[in-house]
Coordinates of C-alpha atoms in Angstrom, one line a residue:
X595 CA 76.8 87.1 17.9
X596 CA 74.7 84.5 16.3
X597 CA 76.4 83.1 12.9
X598 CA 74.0 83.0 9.8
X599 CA 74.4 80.7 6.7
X600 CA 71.8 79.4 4.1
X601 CA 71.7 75.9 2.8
X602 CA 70.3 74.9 -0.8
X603 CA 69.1 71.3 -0.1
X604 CA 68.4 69.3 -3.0
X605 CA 65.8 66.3 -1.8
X606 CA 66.3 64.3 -5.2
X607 CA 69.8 63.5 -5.1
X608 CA 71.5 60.2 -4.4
X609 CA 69.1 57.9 -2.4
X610 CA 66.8 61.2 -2.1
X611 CA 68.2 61.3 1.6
X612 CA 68.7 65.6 1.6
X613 CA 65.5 66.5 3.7
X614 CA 67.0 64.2 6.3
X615 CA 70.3 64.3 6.4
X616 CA 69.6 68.3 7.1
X617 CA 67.6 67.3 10.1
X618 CA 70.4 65.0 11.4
X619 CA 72.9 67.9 10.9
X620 CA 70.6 70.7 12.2
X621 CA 71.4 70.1 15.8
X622 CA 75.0 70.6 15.2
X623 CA 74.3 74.0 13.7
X624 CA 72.4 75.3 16.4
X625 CA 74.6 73.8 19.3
X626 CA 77.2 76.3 17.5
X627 CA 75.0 79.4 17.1
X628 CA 75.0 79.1 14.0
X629 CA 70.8 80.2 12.3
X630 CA 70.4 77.9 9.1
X631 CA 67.7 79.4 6.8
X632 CA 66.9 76.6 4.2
X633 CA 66.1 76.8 0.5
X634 CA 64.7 73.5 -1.1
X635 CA 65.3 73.1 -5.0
X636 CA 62.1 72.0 -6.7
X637 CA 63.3 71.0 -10.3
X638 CA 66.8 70.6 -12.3
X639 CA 68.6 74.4 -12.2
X640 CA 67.1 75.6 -9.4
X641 CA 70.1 75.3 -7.2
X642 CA 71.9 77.8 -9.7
X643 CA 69.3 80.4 -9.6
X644 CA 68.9 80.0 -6.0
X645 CA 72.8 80.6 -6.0
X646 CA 72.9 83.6 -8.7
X647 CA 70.0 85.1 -6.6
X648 CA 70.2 84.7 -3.0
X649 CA 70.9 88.2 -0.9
X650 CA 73.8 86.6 0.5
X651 CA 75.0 89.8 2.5
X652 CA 75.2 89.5 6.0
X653 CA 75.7 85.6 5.9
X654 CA 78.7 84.1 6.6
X655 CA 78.0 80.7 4.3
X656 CA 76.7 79.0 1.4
X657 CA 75.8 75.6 2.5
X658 CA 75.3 72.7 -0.5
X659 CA 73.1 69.6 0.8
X660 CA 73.6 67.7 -2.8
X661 CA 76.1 65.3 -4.6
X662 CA 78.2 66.7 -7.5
X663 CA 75.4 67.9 -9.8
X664 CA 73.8 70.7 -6.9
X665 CA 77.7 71.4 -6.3
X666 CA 78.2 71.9 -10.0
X667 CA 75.1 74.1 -9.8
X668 CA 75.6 76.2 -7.4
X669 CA 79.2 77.5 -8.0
X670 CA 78.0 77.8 -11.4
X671 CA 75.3 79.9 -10.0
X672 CA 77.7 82.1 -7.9
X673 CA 80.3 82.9 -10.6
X674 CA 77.3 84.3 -12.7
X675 CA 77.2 86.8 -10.0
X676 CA 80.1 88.2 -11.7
X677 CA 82.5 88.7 -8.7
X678 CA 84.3 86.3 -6.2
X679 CA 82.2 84.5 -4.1
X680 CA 80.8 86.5 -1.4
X681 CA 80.9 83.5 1.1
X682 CA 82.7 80.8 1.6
X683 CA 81.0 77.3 0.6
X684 CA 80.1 74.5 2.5
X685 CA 79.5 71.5 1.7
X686 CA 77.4 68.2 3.3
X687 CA 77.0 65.4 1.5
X688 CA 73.9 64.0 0.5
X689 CA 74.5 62.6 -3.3
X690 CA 75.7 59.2 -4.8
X691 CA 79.5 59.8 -6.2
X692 CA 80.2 63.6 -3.8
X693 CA 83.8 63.3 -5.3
X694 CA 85.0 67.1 -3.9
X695 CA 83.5 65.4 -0.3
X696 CA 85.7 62.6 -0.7
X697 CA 89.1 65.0 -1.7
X698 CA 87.7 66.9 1.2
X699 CA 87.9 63.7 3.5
X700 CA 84.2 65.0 4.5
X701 CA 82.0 61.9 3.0
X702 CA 80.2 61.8 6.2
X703 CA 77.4 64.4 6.4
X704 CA 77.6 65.0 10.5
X705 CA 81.9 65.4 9.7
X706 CA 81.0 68.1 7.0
X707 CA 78.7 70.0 9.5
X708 CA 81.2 70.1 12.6
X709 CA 83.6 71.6 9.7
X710 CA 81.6 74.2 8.4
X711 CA 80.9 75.2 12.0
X712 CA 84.4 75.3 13.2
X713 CA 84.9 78.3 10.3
X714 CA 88.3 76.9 8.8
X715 CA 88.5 77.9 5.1
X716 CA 90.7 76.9 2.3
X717 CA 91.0 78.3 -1.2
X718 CA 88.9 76.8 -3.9
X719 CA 90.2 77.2 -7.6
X720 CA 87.0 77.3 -10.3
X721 CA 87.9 76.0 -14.3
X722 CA 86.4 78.5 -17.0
X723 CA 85.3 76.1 -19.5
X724 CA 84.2 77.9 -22.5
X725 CA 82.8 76.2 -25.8
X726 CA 82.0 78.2 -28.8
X727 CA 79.8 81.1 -27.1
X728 CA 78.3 78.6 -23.9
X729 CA 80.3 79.1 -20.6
X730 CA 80.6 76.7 -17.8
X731 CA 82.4 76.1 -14.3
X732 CA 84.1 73.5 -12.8
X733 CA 85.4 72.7 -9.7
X734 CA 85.9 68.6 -10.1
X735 CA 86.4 67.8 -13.7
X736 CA 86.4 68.0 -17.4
X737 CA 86.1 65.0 -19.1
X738 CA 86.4 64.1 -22.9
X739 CA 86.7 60.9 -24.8
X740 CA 86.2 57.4 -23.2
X741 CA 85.6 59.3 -19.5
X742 CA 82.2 61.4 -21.1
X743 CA 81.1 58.1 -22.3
X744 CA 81.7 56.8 -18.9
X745 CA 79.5 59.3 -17.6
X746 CA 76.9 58.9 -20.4
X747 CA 76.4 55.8 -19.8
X748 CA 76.2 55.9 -16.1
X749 CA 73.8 58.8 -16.5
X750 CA 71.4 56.0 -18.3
X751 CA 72.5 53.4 -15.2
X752 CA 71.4 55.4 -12.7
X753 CA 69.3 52.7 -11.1
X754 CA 72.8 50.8 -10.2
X755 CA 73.2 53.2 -7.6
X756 CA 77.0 54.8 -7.2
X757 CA 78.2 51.1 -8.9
X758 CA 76.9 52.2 -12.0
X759 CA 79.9 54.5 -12.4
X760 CA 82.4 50.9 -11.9
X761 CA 79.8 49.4 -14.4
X762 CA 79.9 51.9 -17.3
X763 CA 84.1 51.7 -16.8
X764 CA 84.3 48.1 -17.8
X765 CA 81.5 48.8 -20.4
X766 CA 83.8 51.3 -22.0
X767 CA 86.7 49.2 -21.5
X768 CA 85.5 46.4 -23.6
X769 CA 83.6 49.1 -26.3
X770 CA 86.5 51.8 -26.1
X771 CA 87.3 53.2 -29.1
X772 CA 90.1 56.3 -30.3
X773 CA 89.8 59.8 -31.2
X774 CA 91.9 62.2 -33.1
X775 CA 92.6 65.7 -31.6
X776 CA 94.5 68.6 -31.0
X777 CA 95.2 68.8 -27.6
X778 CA 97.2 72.1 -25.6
X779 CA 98.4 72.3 -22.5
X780 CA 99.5 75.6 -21.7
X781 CA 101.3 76.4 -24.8
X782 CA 102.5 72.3 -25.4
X783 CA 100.8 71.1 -28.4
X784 CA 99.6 67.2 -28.8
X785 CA 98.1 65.9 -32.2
X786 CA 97.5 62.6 -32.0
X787 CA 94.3 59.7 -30.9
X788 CA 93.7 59.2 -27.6
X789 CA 91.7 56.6 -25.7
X790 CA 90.5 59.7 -23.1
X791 CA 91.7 63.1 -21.7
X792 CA 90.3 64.1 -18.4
X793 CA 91.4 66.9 -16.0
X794 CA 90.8 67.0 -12.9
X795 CA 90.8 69.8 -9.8
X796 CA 89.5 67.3 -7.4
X797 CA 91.4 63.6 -7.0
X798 CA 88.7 61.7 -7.4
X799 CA 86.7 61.1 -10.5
X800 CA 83.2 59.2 -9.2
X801 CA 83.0 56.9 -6.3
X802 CA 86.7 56.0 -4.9
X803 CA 88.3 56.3 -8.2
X804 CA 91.7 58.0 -7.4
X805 CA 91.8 59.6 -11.1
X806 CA 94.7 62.5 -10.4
X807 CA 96.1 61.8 -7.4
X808 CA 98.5 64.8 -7.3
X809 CA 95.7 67.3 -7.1
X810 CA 95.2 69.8 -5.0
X811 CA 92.0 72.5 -4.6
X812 CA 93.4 75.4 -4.8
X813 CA 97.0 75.3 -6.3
X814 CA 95.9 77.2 -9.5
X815 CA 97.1 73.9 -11.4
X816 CA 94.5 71.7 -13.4
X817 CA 96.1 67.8 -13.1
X818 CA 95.7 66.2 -16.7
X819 CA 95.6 62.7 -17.4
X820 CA 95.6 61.5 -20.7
X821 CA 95.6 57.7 -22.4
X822 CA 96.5 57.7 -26.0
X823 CA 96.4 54.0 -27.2
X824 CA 96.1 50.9 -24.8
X825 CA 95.0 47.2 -25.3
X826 CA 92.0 46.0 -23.4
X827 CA 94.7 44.4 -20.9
X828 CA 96.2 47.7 -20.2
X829 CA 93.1 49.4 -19.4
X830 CA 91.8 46.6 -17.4
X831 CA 95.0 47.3 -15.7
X832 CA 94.8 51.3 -15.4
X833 CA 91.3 50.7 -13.7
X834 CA 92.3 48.2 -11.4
X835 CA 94.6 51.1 -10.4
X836 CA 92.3 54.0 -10.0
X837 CA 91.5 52.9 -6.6
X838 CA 95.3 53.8 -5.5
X839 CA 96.0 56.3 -7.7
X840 CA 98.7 54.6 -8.7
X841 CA 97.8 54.0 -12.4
X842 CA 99.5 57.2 -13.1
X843 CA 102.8 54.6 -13.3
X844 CA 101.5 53.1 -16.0
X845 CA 103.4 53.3 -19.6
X846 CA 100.2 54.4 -21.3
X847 CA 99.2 56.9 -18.7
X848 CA 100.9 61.0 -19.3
X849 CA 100.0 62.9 -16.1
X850 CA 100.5 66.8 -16.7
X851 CA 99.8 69.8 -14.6
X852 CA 99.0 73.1 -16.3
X853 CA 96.9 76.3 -15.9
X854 CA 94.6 75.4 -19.3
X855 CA 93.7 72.5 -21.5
X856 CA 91.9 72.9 -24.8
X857 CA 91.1 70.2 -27.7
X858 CA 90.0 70.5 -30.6
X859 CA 88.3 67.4 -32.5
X860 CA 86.3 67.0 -35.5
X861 CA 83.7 65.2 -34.1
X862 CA 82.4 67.6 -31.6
X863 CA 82.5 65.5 -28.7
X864 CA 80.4 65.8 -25.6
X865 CA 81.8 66.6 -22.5
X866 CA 81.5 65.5 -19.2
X867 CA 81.7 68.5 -16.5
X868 CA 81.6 67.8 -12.8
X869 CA 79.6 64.6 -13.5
X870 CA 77.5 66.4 -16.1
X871 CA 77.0 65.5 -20.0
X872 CA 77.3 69.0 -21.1
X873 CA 78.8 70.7 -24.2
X874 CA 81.5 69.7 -26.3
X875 CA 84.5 69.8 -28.0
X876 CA 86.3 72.1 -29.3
X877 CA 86.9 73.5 -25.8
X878 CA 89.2 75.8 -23.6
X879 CA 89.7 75.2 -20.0
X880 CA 91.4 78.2 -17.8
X881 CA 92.0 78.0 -14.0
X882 CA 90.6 80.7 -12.1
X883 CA 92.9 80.5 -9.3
X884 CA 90.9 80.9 -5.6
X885 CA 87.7 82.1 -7.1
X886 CA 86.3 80.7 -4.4
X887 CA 86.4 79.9 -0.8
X888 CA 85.5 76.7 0.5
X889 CA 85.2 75.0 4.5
X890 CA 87.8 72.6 5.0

């Protein structure tokens, strides 16, 4: 019997390359059965009202043509549904950094396809970030500190292409400055400044930057790496070591693995979640342990 699955394609994203990378990929749906209806997002949210609203009975997966913001979209759009995902989640490629594609070792969109084909799933764990009354879900990261003005910055660099991420780190580097917070993980209380605090699901925090190399997607662990003072030398040194992983090494580097991270600051900081400025401190962070499932 004929498999069905629909694909949310977003044709902005990255080098604006989703229209075609679904008709490169088509032919390996139909050589495997497999009927792909297609739903093409016209402006910024659509992907998560396609996902809250899509009859999804009957089909046997979600598939994501989009970099990490559609991602971040649609599994937003699925937990609003208000039970565990009904199908397991595919994903292909198509966006600048695609940081769960890279822990995925599927950064090539014709790889991605013969996955999601072949019907092998893994468990996906989702992060409940909530912030005052304003609720959110991860499945990459939550940034806060020097990493959200990382991302703010490359948001306003976007036309460096995926360097711009590299480009806003040496920015922030040479501009970093400390803040002072409360920070918990689990139950183990930190008050003190820190450089940045970023935790990550996923390894990889933008384009090949091995930010948590311990992770895994569906352990029910969130992999926390915090900075709390450094000299320019030092962090010049930590980003050197991104590309590795092996920064986590370092003296100024605390690598911690826990079920929830909160902070609270007086500043009300922004946040950066799965590659989007959104929210801010304070914040709590809770794993939601295999909300989802996802083709591996």
């Amino acid at each position: 019997m004929a498999r069905r699955c629909h694909a949310i394609v977003n044709p902005r994203g990255g080098k604006h390359q989703g229209i075609a990378i679904l008709e490169q990929v088509r032919p390996v749906f139909d050589a495997a059965g497999w009927n792909l209806a297609v739903s093409v997002t016209e402006y910024p949210g659509h992907a998560r009202e396609l996902a809250r609203t899509l009859p999804l009975d009957g089909y046997h997966g979600l598939c994501v043509f989009g970099g990490d913001g559609t991602v971040h979209e649609v599994v937003n759009g699925l937990m609003e549904r208000g039970q565990r995902s009904l199908v397991p989640l595919g994903l292909v490629p198509t966006g600048s950094a695609n940081t769960l594609h890279q822990h995925l070792q599927c950064a090539d969109p014709l790889m991605a396809a013969r996955r999601i084909v072949a019907g092998r799933t893994s468990r996906l764990d989702v992060v409940r970030v909530t912030m005052g009354t304003q609720v959110a879900y991860s499945v990459d990261l939550i940034g806060w500190g020097g990493t959200a003005d990382v991302n703010c910055r490359a948001e306003r660099w976007r036309f460096l292409g995926p360097s711009r991420y590299t480009a806003a780190t040496v920015w922030q580097i040479i501009r970093a400055r400390h803040r002072r917070a409360k920070v918990v993980l689990d139950n183990h209380v930190l008050e003190d400044e820190f450089l940045f605090v970023i935790a990550c699901n996923a390894k990889f925090a933008g384009k090949e930057l091995k930010m948590a190399p311990r992770a895994e997607l569906g352990d029910g662990k969130l992999d926390v790496v915090l900075c709390r003072r450094a000299s320019r030398f030092q962090m010049l040194r930590l980003f050197a070591r991104l590309f590795t992983g092996s920064h986590v090494s370092l003296d100024c580097v605390e690598y911690h693995q826990v079920q929830s991270l909160a902070i609270e600051s007086t500043g009300g900081e922004p946040l950066d979640i799965d590659g989007e400025v959104k929210g801010h401190s304070p914040f709590l962070a809770e794993v939601l342990a295999g909300a989802m499932d996802v083709f591996t």
